[in-house]
Coordinates of C-alpha atoms and ligand atoms in Angstrom, one line a residue:
M1 CA 0.0 0.0 0.0
V2 CA 1.2 3.5 -0.8
W3 CA 2.0 5.5 2.4
R4 CA 2.1 9.2 2.7
T5 CA 4.6 11.6 4.2
R6 CA 5.0 15.4 4.0
F7 CA 7.4 18.2 3.4
A8 CA 6.2 21.0 5.7
P9 CA 8.4 24.1 5.6
A10 CA 7.4 27.4 7.3
P11 CA 7.8 30.4 5.0
T12 CA 9.6 32.5 7.7
G13 CA 12.8 32.8 5.7
Y14 CA 14.6 31.4 2.7
L15 CA 15.2 27.7 2.3
H16 CA 18.7 26.7 3.5
L17 CA 20.8 23.6 3.5
G18 CA 19.0 22.3 6.6
H19 CA 15.8 22.2 4.5
V20 CA 17.6 20.4 1.7
V21 CA 18.7 17.7 4.2
N22 CA 15.1 17.3 5.3
A23 CA 13.9 17.1 1.7
L24 CA 16.6 14.5 0.9
H25 CA 15.2 12.3 3.6
V26 CA 11.6 12.9 2.9
W27 CA 11.9 12.3 -0.9
G28 CA 14.6 9.7 -0.5
L29 CA 12.6 7.4 1.9
A30 CA 9.4 8.0 -0.1
R31 CA 11.0 7.1 -3.4
A32 CA 12.9 4.1 -1.9
F33 CA 9.9 2.6 -0.1
G34 CA 6.8 3.5 -2.0
G35 CA 5.6 6.7 -0.3
D36 CA 3.9 9.8 -1.6
V37 CA 5.1 13.3 -0.6
L38 CA 2.5 16.0 0.2
L39 CA 3.7 19.6 0.3
R40 CA 2.2 21.6 3.1
I41 CA 3.1 25.3 3.8
E42 CA 3.2 25.8 7.5
D43 CA 2.3 29.4 7.7
H44 CA 0.2 29.3 10.9
D45 CA 2.2 32.0 12.5
R46 CA 1.1 35.0 10.5
T47 CA 3.5 37.4 12.3
R48 CA 6.5 35.7 10.9
C49 CA 5.5 34.3 7.5
R50 CA 5.8 36.2 4.2
D51 CA 4.4 35.6 0.8
E52 CA 7.8 36.4 -0.7
Y53 CA 9.3 33.5 1.3
E54 CA 6.6 31.1 0.1
A55 CA 7.2 32.1 -3.6
A56 CA 11.0 31.7 -3.1
L57 CA 10.7 28.3 -1.5
L58 CA 8.5 27.0 -4.3
D59 CA 11.0 28.2 -6.8
D60 CA 13.9 26.7 -4.9
L61 CA 12.1 23.3 -4.7
D62 CA 11.7 23.3 -8.5
W63 CA 15.3 24.3 -9.0
L64 CA 16.5 21.5 -6.7
G65 CA 14.2 19.0 -8.4
F66 CA 12.0 18.0 -5.4
A67 CA 8.6 17.4 -7.0
P68 CA 5.7 16.8 -4.5
D69 CA 3.2 14.0 -5.4
I70 CA 0.4 15.9 -3.7
G71 CA 0.4 19.7 -3.9
S72 CA 2.5 20.6 -6.9
T73 CA 4.5 23.9 -6.7
D74 CA 2.3 25.2 -9.6
S75 CA -0.9 24.4 -7.7
F76 CA 0.4 26.6 -4.8
R77 CA 1.3 29.4 -7.3
A78 CA -2.2 29.2 -8.8
S79 CA -4.1 29.4 -5.4
R80 CA -4.4 32.4 -3.3
R81 CA -3.5 32.4 0.4
G82 CA -6.1 33.2 3.0
R83 CA -9.2 31.8 1.4
A84 CA -12.0 30.4 3.6
H85 CA -11.6 26.9 2.1
A86 CA -8.3 25.4 1.4
S87 CA -7.7 24.0 -2.0
P88 CA -7.2 20.2 -1.8
H89 CA -4.2 20.8 -4.1
A90 CA -2.5 23.5 -2.1
Q91 CA -2.5 23.0 1.6
R92 CA -1.6 26.1 3.6
Q93 CA -2.1 26.3 7.4
S94 CA -3.3 29.9 7.0
D95 CA -6.4 28.5 5.2
N96 CA -7.3 26.1 8.0
D97 CA -8.7 28.3 10.8
A98 CA -12.1 26.5 10.6
R99 CA -10.3 23.1 10.9
Y100 CA -8.3 24.1 14.0
A101 CA -11.4 25.7 15.6
A102 CA -13.4 22.5 15.1
A103 CA -10.6 20.4 16.6
L104 CA -10.4 22.7 19.6
A105 CA -14.2 22.6 20.0
T106 CA -14.0 18.8 20.1
L107 CA -11.4 18.8 22.8
T108 CA -13.3 21.5 24.8
E109 CA -16.6 19.5 24.6
C110 CA -14.8 16.7 26.3
G111 CA -13.5 18.9 29.0
L112 CA -9.9 18.6 27.9
T113 CA -9.0 22.3 27.4
Y114 CA -9.0 25.4 29.6
V115 CA -8.3 29.1 29.4
C116 CA -4.9 30.2 30.4
T117 CA -4.1 33.8 31.3
C118 CA -0.4 33.3 32.1
T119 CA 2.2 35.3 30.2
R120 CA 5.3 33.7 28.9
R121 CA 7.2 35.4 31.7
D122 CA 4.8 33.9 34.3
V123 CA 5.5 30.4 32.9
A124 CA 9.2 31.0 32.9
R125 CA 9.2 32.3 36.5
H126 CA 7.3 29.3 37.9
A127 CA 9.1 26.8 35.8
A128 CA 12.6 27.2 37.4
R129 CA 14.4 24.8 35.1
A130 CA 18.1 24.3 34.4
P131 CA 19.5 26.7 31.8
G132 CA 18.6 25.6 28.3
E133 CA 15.8 23.3 29.5
E134 CA 12.3 23.8 28.1
P135 CA 10.0 25.7 30.5
R136 CA 7.3 23.4 31.9
Y137 CA 3.8 24.9 32.3
P138 CA 3.0 24.3 36.0
G139 CA -0.7 24.0 35.5
T140 CA -1.5 27.4 37.2
C141 CA -4.9 27.8 35.4
R142 CA -5.9 24.2 35.2
D143 CA -8.7 24.5 37.8
A144 CA -9.1 28.3 37.7
Q145 CA -12.1 28.2 35.4
H146 CA -11.3 31.6 33.7
A147 CA -14.2 32.9 31.6
D148 CA -13.8 32.0 27.9
A149 CA -13.0 34.4 25.1
D150 CA -11.5 33.9 21.7
S151 CA -8.7 36.3 22.5
L152 CA -7.5 34.2 25.4
A153 CA -5.0 31.4 25.3
R154 CA -6.1 27.8 25.6
R155 CA -4.3 24.7 26.8
V156 CA -5.0 21.0 26.5
R157 CA -4.7 18.8 29.6
I158 CA -1.9 16.4 28.9
P159 CA -2.3 13.0 30.7
D160 CA 0.4 12.2 33.1
S161 CA 1.6 9.0 31.3
E162 CA 4.6 8.0 29.1
A163 CA 4.4 8.2 25.4
L164 CA 6.2 5.2 23.8
F165 CA 7.0 5.3 20.1
E166 CA 9.1 3.6 17.5
D167 CA 11.4 5.8 15.5
G168 CA 12.5 4.3 12.1
R169 CA 16.1 5.3 12.7
L170 CA 16.4 5.5 16.5
G171 CA 14.3 2.6 17.6
L172 CA 12.0 2.5 20.6
L173 CA 11.8 5.8 22.5
R174 CA 9.8 7.0 25.5
Q175 CA 8.9 10.6 26.6
S176 CA 6.9 12.1 29.3
P177 CA 5.2 15.2 27.9
A178 CA 3.5 16.1 31.2
E179 CA 7.0 16.3 32.7
Q180 CA 8.7 18.0 29.7
C181 CA 6.3 20.8 29.0
G182 CA 3.1 20.3 30.9
D183 CA -0.3 21.1 29.3
V184 CA 0.2 22.1 25.7
L185 CA -0.8 25.5 24.3
V186 CA -3.2 25.2 21.3
R187 CA -3.9 28.8 20.8
D188 CA -1.9 31.7 22.2
R189 CA -3.0 35.1 23.6
H190 CA -3.0 36.7 20.2
G191 CA -5.4 34.1 18.8
Q192 CA -2.6 32.3 16.9
W193 CA -2.8 28.6 16.6
T194 CA 0.4 27.0 17.8
Y195 CA 2.8 24.8 15.8
Q196 CA 2.1 21.8 18.1
F197 CA -1.6 21.9 17.5
A198 CA -1.7 22.8 13.8
V199 CA 0.8 20.1 12.8
V200 CA -1.2 17.4 14.6
V201 CA -4.6 18.4 13.3
D202 CA -3.2 18.7 9.7
D203 CA -1.3 15.4 9.8
M204 CA -4.7 13.8 10.6
A205 CA -6.6 15.8 8.0
H206 CA -4.0 15.0 5.3
R207 CA -3.9 11.3 6.3
I208 CA -0.2 11.4 6.8
D209 CA 1.3 8.0 7.8
V210 CA 4.9 8.9 8.4
A211 CA 6.6 12.1 9.6
I212 CA 10.2 12.5 8.5
R213 CA 12.0 15.4 10.2
G214 CA 15.1 16.6 11.9
E215 CA 16.1 15.5 15.4
D216 CA 15.6 19.1 16.5
L217 CA 11.8 18.2 16.7
L218 CA 12.3 15.0 18.5
A219 CA 11.3 16.5 21.9
S220 CA 7.9 17.4 20.4
T221 CA 7.0 13.9 19.3
G222 CA 5.5 12.5 22.6
R223 CA 3.2 15.5 23.0
Q224 CA 2.1 15.4 19.4
L225 CA 1.3 11.7 19.9
R226 CA -0.7 12.6 23.0
L227 CA -2.6 15.4 21.2
A228 CA -3.4 13.1 18.3
A229 CA -4.8 10.4 20.6
L230 CA -7.0 13.0 22.4
L231 CA -8.2 14.1 19.0
G232 CA -9.2 10.5 18.2
R233 CA -6.4 9.5 15.8
E234 CA -6.6 5.7 15.7
R235 CA -3.4 4.7 13.9
P236 CA -0.6 6.7 15.4
L237 CA 1.8 8.5 13.0
R238 CA 5.1 6.8 12.5
W239 CA 8.4 8.7 12.8
W240 CA 11.8 9.0 11.3
H241 CA 14.0 11.6 12.9
H242 CA 17.2 12.3 10.9
P243 CA 20.5 13.9 12.0
L244 CA 20.9 17.6 11.6
L245 CA 23.4 19.3 9.4
V246 CA 26.8 19.7 10.9
H247 CA 29.9 21.5 9.8
A248 CA 33.0 19.4 9.1
D249 CA 34.3 20.5 12.5
G250 CA 31.2 19.2 14.3
R251 CA 29.4 22.6 14.8
K252 CA 25.6 22.5 14.1
L253 CA 24.6 24.9 11.3
S254 CA 22.3 27.6 12.4
K255 CA 19.1 28.2 10.5
A256 CA 19.9 31.9 10.4
N257 CA 23.2 31.2 8.8
H258 CA 23.3 33.2 5.5
D259 CA 25.9 31.1 3.9
T260 CA 23.5 28.2 3.8
S261 CA 20.6 30.1 2.0
I262 CA 19.8 28.4 -1.3
R263 CA 19.0 31.8 -2.8
E264 CA 22.4 33.1 -2.1
R265 CA 24.2 29.9 -3.2
R266 CA 22.3 30.0 -6.5
A267 CA 23.1 33.7 -7.0
A268 CA 26.8 32.8 -6.4
G269 CA 26.7 30.2 -9.2
A270 CA 26.0 26.9 -7.3
H271 CA 24.3 24.2 -9.3
A272 CA 21.5 21.9 -7.9
A273 CA 23.5 18.6 -8.0
G274 CA 26.3 20.3 -6.1
L275 CA 24.0 21.5 -3.3
L276 CA 22.2 18.2 -3.0
G277 CA 25.6 16.4 -2.7
E278 CA 26.9 18.9 -0.2
A279 CA 23.7 18.5 2.0
A280 CA 23.9 14.7 1.7
F281 CA 27.5 14.7 2.8
L282 CA 27.0 17.2 5.7
S283 CA 24.1 15.0 7.1
G284 CA 26.0 11.7 6.8
L285 CA 24.2 10.4 3.7
L286 CA 27.4 10.4 1.6
P287 CA 30.9 9.6 2.7
A288 CA 32.3 12.6 0.7
A289 CA 30.8 15.6 -1.1
R290 CA 30.1 15.1 -4.8
D291 CA 27.4 16.0 -7.2
L292 CA 24.2 14.1 -6.5
S293 CA 21.2 13.7 -8.8
I294 CA 17.6 13.4 -7.5
D295 CA 17.4 10.1 -9.3
E296 CA 20.1 8.6 -7.0
L297 CA 18.0 9.3 -3.8
P298 CA 16.4 5.8 -3.5
A299 CA 19.9 4.2 -3.6
L300 CA 21.0 6.3 -0.7
F301 CA 18.4 4.7 1.5
Q302 CA 17.6 1.2 0.1
S303 CA 20.6 -0.4 1.7
R304 CA 20.5 1.1 5.2
V305 CA 17.0 1.1 6.5
T306 CA 13.9 -1.0 6.9
P307 CA 11.0 0.2 4.8
F308 CA 7.8 1.5 6.2
S309 CA 5.9 -1.6 5.0
G310 CA 2.3 -1.8 6.1
S311 CA 2.2 1.9 7.0
Ligands
LIG1 N1 7.1 23.2 9.9 C1 8.0 22.5 10.8 C2 9.4 23.2 10.6 O1 9.6 23.9 9.6 C3 8.1 21.0 10.4 C4 6.9 20.3 10.8 C5 7.1 18.9 11.4 O2 7.8 18.1 10.8 O3 6.6 18.7 12.5 O4 10.3 23.0 11.4
ZN2 ZN1 -2.1 29.8 33.0

C-alpha cells in the first residue's frame, strides 16, 4: 500500500541547506519505499510568514528537483493564500482556521481544554528549570475556570503518562510530555494557533502516515502523539528523525546562517546537484561531497533502512 509523508516548511525565511537535508530524507525514503510526498506550507504564524518567502521556497524546490506528489508547486502558485476553504491541491495552514477551531471545540466539549491567562514570563518564572531546558507549564490555570474568550490562550490537559513510540532510525523511545512541557498551548494570547496543535490536526486531516523530520523536533514527538490520541487518531503517526546538518568540525549549522541560504548559493553560481551532494555529505548520507542527482536518492536509503511496510 502506498503510504504518505509530507514536506512541511514554514515560510519564515529562505530555504537553507538544513531544509535540503530534510527534503533529501523525505523524498529519499518515499522514493525508496513507495511513499507519496505531500507539500504543506506551515504558515500558521502570520506574524513571521511572508508571501515572498513562500514564492521563493516553491521556486527553490523546483530548481533543486523536489517534486511533490500531492500539492505541486504550480498548484500553490495558482491558489491564493487566506481563502475560507483550502484548495485540496495546495495546503496552507493559514487556510485552516475552521479546521483548527473545530478540533479545539471537540477537545473542549470533552472537558480537555482550559483558558490560560499566564504570560510567557509567568510560565518561565514558575518553571525554574536548568538553563537551556524547556520551561514546563506548571498548571496554574488548570482549575481556575477563567471565563472563555477567543482572545485568550487555551491549553490542552496532557495526561500524566509516558508516550512510547518507535522511530524508524532511533528505535523505541519514551517521553513524558507532562514532565517535559506540561499542558500544551493550542492557541496563544493573540489568537494564533500553535505549531504543536496545527501540525497534529493537519497530519490527521491530510492522512499522513509517516513524519520524516530533523532531530531538533524529537522532543515534540511525545506531546504530538498525545494530542493526536486526544483528537481521536486511531493509527498513530510513524516517525523518522534524521540527523541535523553539521559543519566538518562538528558545529551545528544555524538556521539563520546566511551562507546556507539556497537563494544566495544560487546567485553565487552553485548548481543543484552540487548543493544536493553537499547537504547529503553534511548530514552523513554520503561519505564525501560530490554531485548528487535526484534520481540517485532511493539508492542512498535502500541499503541502510527497513522500509515503512504496512504503513
Ligand atoms: N514546519 C516545521 C518546521 O519547519 C516542520 C513540521 C514537522 O515536521 O513537524 O520545522
Ligand atoms: Zn495559565
